[in-house]
Amino acid sequence: MNELSFFIQALIYLSSAIIIVPIANRLGLGSVLGYLIAGIVIGPFVFGFVGTEGKDMLHFAEFGVVMMLFAIGLELELDLLWRLKFWLLGLGGLQIILTTVITAAFAFGFGFSWKPALALGLILSLSSTAIVLQTLKEKGLMKSVSGQASFSVLLFQDMAVIPILAIFPMLSETDVTTSSHGHSLIEHLPGYAKTLVVLSVVVGIILVGKYLLSPFFRLLAKSGNREIFTGASLLLVIAISVLMGAVGVSAALGTFLGGVVLASSEFRHELESNIEPFKGLLLGLFFLSVGASMDLPVVMQSPSKILGIVFGIIFIKALVLFLLGLVFRLPLDQNLYFSLALSQVGEFSFVLFGYSEGLGLFQEETIIILVACVAVSMALTPVLLLLYEKTIFGFLESKIPKKQTEQNIHKQENPVIICGFGRFGNMLGRFLRSNAIGITILDFDADRVEMLGRFGFKVYFGDATRLELLEAAGLEHAKVLVAALDNPEKQAELIRNVSQHYPNIKIVARAGDREGAYDLKEMGVQYIYRETRETAVLMGKDVLRLLGSRAHTAEKAKNLFLKHDDDTFHELFDLRRDRVQYMSLAKQRNAELERLMLVDLGKEEELERDPWSEMER
Amino acid sequence: MPKILILLVHPALEKSKANQMLLDSIPNSENITLHDLYEEYPNFSINVKTEQNLIADHQIILFQHPLYWYSCPPLMKLWIDLVLEDGWAYGPGGNQLKGKKWIQVITTGGSKDAYSKDGFHGYETEDFLLPFRRTAELCGMDFLKPFLVQGTFQLNELDLQKESNRYSKFINQLLGGIYE
């Protein structure tokens, strides 16, 4: 592909996405269906803007799925995985076994011999991680019961791809010992050695992730160069997938593992927001290429046959899932959603069909038809879900009371996000923590993040002025955002970003001095705190005591001063542009304050007495 | 020898000559503990446990305070509300104060005559102390006659000297186990 045609390709892909996806979203179809339609439109069989290289593009775009799993891994802490183990193994495992057996039986009935039938069963039992997770995410259902159940099943399926790849050569009827499709470096090794290599690679990833990556990222972070950090994030994902690919493990699973290892790292949110745009675009590209590579002529030649197969598969898969949902006690509305959501065949089937082609498991014609079926089933998923939502779901939802279980699965979201964890944010964090308030902390000083991490604070490395980072850190669930960045410009940027996009979040902001506080007030911040004000006045209070004042009197003086200072702050704010008037009013107010304080201290006998001095002695 | 806990409760002690004089005349004794509540708790966060331990250690509880609006200053009311807990000071199992003495040392701006049936206030000073008397009784304490320094607005140096001598003698009598 020369340079020009590369750009023309990009032009076609991007513009079709930009035109069709928003329309699809507007119509409530969801962006996945939008991408698929866009793919079909530009594909060889409608406008033919892109040729049959759609399939090659597909391989490249599969990297979007890999990145998505990495991002999912990042969001998963091990205890959540542990909590899901019951569903992961039970629901996921049974789903694959049952679907495989039933589909294989049908295939056998349609004249396949049992080995290819079994292979077909295995391929069709997998669902599309990309479509389902993207759809669930867009609809905000990731944390619902159906979301968690779907996630568990998909995760199990992704892991199952490894043994499936291992089983396939054994199912091959032609005597193929090594796959022609093999790109694995360890293909020639005996079985036990393969296992050993895979295991040591996995352990290696875990160890490197746990002990080497954080210091490495810290080093990069110190350079203060954001592009380098983004580059390193990409490099990490690519490296893991190459490594995993080299030992024949699915890249998606490998990066997922890498993500899980890094989930507890302080760089988690920064990594997430770095990968996010690439992930989104590549996933889009993936759906586009699925659309573009859909072999419409094959579908058109025998539409009833294709549709029959597609609906047959969807029916079997949905039925198995629904029955398992009953066994696992999913609420009815959630169970139906879950069954339909996972009823399509997944993107791994493209890989597996390619692999089995090399093994001579199926005839070429069969594969063409089945691949078309898979693509159609994928394209149908958003439509089915939309239909379900518009009809039964709304009806059921109003009838079924919200189950408590949903609450339990919800991840702990912290109500307070502290941006900037220097000496000021630190103190605030300690105070809130001692009051059992959950806090998420973002800071851009790698050393500090590490140090505070050792004190048991959950501090994440990142530039808080980036909205996507704040979102990754759970901004939409937060009630209060603490803006305590040292740099006034950064501070202003942060406040503008958040108040513009999330007007419901309360912003409490730290200001350096009175001028800084005016600037914040001008931006519309309601809760402003001058960092040295309280401390200085507290110190003043103690000086009064050291000079012989009584504790309660000094306390009153402090409170009086602070109250007066608050009042004049707002009063003087309006005059701050007019220096002459400002100074005059400020002087006047200071004189008043002094008089007030003297009265309160009983040092000015001729002035009015304060209430207690009028009382009986 | 009984131990005396003097709870000084004055929000503006620096403005009260009378109370300062009284304080100065408290005899030096290891059996007397002076506990200045407004100094200890300037922002009204009373440590109940500390206070209860202090009381448990003493037999005579003496509140030295001015009379504000026919009652005690706010911190003393808060102290009573918080420290005299149900189950500790009264109620089932609340016998920690049983047999202890409750004495108030009160300064009033108005004279003794003003605090009389025919005077300006129309009642005796002790009539205004009924809530305190009842509180002490409920806790099983002996409510003793208050030590009053009255008419502080009119007192001259000499009068103040006399009052402080009287106070010093009063406390020494308490230490000797003599209750009027």
CSV table of C-alpha atoms in Angstrom, one decimal, chain B residues 6-154:
chain,number,residue,atom,x,y,z
B,6,ILE,CA,-12.7,23.3,91.8
B,7,LEU,CA,-14.3,23.7,88.4
B,8,LEU,CA,-13.8,27.2,87.4
B,9,VAL,CA,-16.3,28.2,84.7
B,10,HIS,CA,-15.9,31.8,83.5
B,11,PRO,CA,-16.0,32.8,79.9
B,12,ALA,CA,-14.3,36.2,80.5
B,13,LEU,CA,-12.2,35.7,83.6
B,14,GLU,CA,-9.9,38.5,82.6
B,15,LYS,CA,-12.7,40.9,83.0
B,16,SER,CA,-13.8,39.7,86.4
B,17,LYS,CA,-11.9,41.2,89.3
B,18,ALA,CA,-14.0,39.4,91.9
B,19,ASN,CA,-13.4,35.9,90.4
B,20,GLN,CA,-9.7,36.6,90.1
B,21,MET,CA,-9.5,37.6,93.7
B,22,LEU,CA,-11.3,34.5,94.7
B,23,LEU,CA,-9.0,32.3,92.7
B,24,ASP,CA,-6.0,34.0,94.2
B,25,SER,CA,-7.2,33.2,97.7
B,26,ILE,CA,-7.6,29.4,97.1
B,27,PRO,CA,-5.1,27.9,99.6
B,28,ASN,CA,-2.2,25.9,98.3
B,29,SER,CA,-2.9,22.2,98.9
B,30,GLU,CA,-2.3,19.0,97.1
B,31,ASN,CA,-5.9,18.1,98.0
B,32,ILE,CA,-7.2,20.8,95.8
B,33,THR,CA,-7.4,20.5,92.0
B,34,LEU,CA,-8.3,23.6,90.0
B,35,HIS,CA,-9.8,22.8,86.7
B,36,ASP,CA,-10.5,25.8,84.4
B,37,LEU,CA,-13.1,24.7,81.9
B,38,TYR,CA,-13.0,27.6,79.5
B,39,GLU,CA,-9.3,27.2,79.4
B,40,GLU,CA,-9.5,23.5,78.9
B,41,TYR,CA,-12.2,23.5,76.3
B,42,PRO,CA,-12.1,26.8,74.4
B,43,ASN,CA,-14.1,25.3,71.6
B,44,PHE,CA,-16.5,23.4,73.8
B,45,SER,CA,-15.3,19.9,72.9
B,46,ILE,CA,-15.5,18.4,76.4
B,47,ASN,CA,-13.6,15.2,77.0
B,48,VAL,CA,-16.2,13.4,79.1
B,49,LYS,CA,-14.0,10.5,80.2
B,50,THR,CA,-11.3,12.9,81.5
B,51,GLU,CA,-13.9,14.8,83.4
B,52,GLN,CA,-15.5,11.7,85.0
B,53,ASN,CA,-12.1,10.4,86.0
B,54,LEU,CA,-11.3,13.7,87.7
B,55,ILE,CA,-14.6,13.7,89.6
B,56,ALA,CA,-14.1,10.1,90.7
B,57,ASP,CA,-10.8,11.2,92.3
B,58,HIS,CA,-12.5,13.9,94.4
B,59,GLN,CA,-15.1,14.0,97.2
B,60,ILE,CA,-16.1,17.7,96.9
B,61,ILE,CA,-17.1,19.2,93.6
B,62,LEU,CA,-17.0,23.0,93.7
B,63,PHE,CA,-18.3,25.0,90.8
B,64,GLN,CA,-16.9,28.5,90.8
B,65,HIS,CA,-18.9,30.6,88.3
B,66,PRO,CA,-20.7,33.9,87.8
B,67,LEU,CA,-24.5,34.0,87.7
B,68,TYR,CA,-25.6,34.7,84.1
B,69,TRP,CA,-29.2,35.3,83.5
B,70,TYR,CA,-30.1,33.5,86.8
B,71,SER,CA,-28.1,30.5,85.7
B,72,CYS,CA,-24.6,29.2,85.0
B,73,PRO,CA,-22.4,30.1,81.9
B,74,PRO,CA,-23.1,27.9,78.9
B,75,LEU,CA,-20.0,25.7,79.2
B,76,MET,CA,-21.0,24.6,82.6
B,77,LYS,CA,-24.5,23.6,81.4
B,78,LEU,CA,-22.8,21.7,78.6
B,79,TRP,CA,-20.5,20.1,81.1
B,80,ILE,CA,-23.5,18.9,83.2
B,81,ASP,CA,-25.3,17.6,80.1
B,82,LEU,CA,-22.3,15.6,78.9
B,83,VAL,CA,-20.4,14.5,82.0
B,84,LEU,CA,-23.3,13.5,84.2
B,85,GLU,CA,-24.2,10.5,82.1
B,86,ASP,CA,-27.1,8.1,82.6
B,87,GLY,CA,-25.7,5.0,84.1
B,88,TRP,CA,-22.7,6.8,85.5
B,89,ALA,CA,-24.1,9.7,87.5
B,90,TYR,CA,-27.7,8.5,87.9
B,91,GLY,CA,-30.1,5.9,86.7
B,92,PRO,CA,-29.4,2.1,86.9
B,93,GLY,CA,-25.8,1.6,88.0
B,94,GLY,CA,-25.2,5.3,88.1
B,95,ASN,CA,-23.7,5.7,91.5
B,96,GLN,CA,-20.4,7.3,90.8
B,97,LEU,CA,-21.4,10.5,92.5
B,98,LYS,CA,-23.1,9.1,95.5
B,99,GLY,CA,-22.1,10.8,98.7
B,100,LYS,CA,-20.0,13.5,97.1
B,101,LYS,CA,-20.6,17.2,97.9
B,102,TRP,CA,-21.9,19.7,95.4
B,103,ILE,CA,-21.0,23.3,96.2
B,104,GLN,CA,-21.4,26.4,94.0
B,105,VAL,CA,-19.3,29.5,94.5
B,106,ILE,CA,-21.3,32.2,92.8
B,107,THR,CA,-20.5,35.8,92.1
B,108,THR,CA,-23.5,38.1,91.4
B,109,GLY,CA,-23.4,41.7,90.3
B,110,GLY,CA,-26.6,42.4,92.2
B,111,SER,CA,-26.4,42.8,96.0
B,112,LYS,CA,-27.8,40.5,98.6
B,113,ASP,CA,-30.8,42.8,98.9
B,114,ALA,CA,-31.6,42.7,95.2
B,115,TYR,CA,-31.8,38.9,95.6
B,116,SER,CA,-34.6,38.9,98.2
B,117,LYS,CA,-38.3,38.6,98.3
B,118,ASP,CA,-38.7,42.3,98.4
B,119,GLY,CA,-35.7,43.1,96.3
B,120,PHE,CA,-35.3,43.9,92.6
B,121,HIS,CA,-35.1,40.2,91.5
B,122,GLY,CA,-37.9,39.1,93.8
B,123,TYR,CA,-36.3,35.8,94.8
B,124,GLU,CA,-33.4,34.6,96.9
B,125,THR,CA,-30.3,33.6,95.0
B,126,GLU,CA,-30.7,30.0,96.2
B,127,ASP,CA,-34.2,29.9,94.6
B,128,PHE,CA,-32.5,30.3,91.3
B,129,LEU,CA,-30.3,27.3,92.0
B,130,LEU,CA,-33.2,24.8,92.2
B,131,PRO,CA,-32.2,23.1,88.9
B,132,PHE,CA,-28.7,22.5,90.3
B,133,ARG,CA,-30.0,21.3,93.6
B,134,ARG,CA,-32.2,18.8,91.8
B,135,THR,CA,-29.4,17.7,89.6
B,136,ALA,CA,-27.2,17.0,92.6
B,137,GLU,CA,-30.0,15.2,94.4
B,138,LEU,CA,-30.7,13.0,91.4
B,139,CYS,CA,-27.1,12.0,91.4
B,140,GLY,CA,-27.2,11.2,95.1
B,141,MET,CA,-24.9,14.1,96.0
B,142,ASP,CA,-25.2,16.4,99.0
B,143,PHE,CA,-26.1,19.8,97.8
B,144,LEU,CA,-24.5,22.3,100.1
B,145,LYS,CA,-25.3,25.9,100.7
B,146,PRO,CA,-23.6,28.0,98.0
B,147,PHE,CA,-20.8,30.4,98.8
B,148,LEU,CA,-22.0,33.8,97.5
B,149,VAL,CA,-20.1,36.9,96.7
B,150,GLN,CA,-22.7,39.5,95.9
B,151,GLY,CA,-22.9,43.0,94.7
B,152,THR,CA,-19.6,42.7,92.9
B,153,PHE,CA,-20.3,45.9,90.9
B,154,GLN,CA,-20.1,47.9,94.1
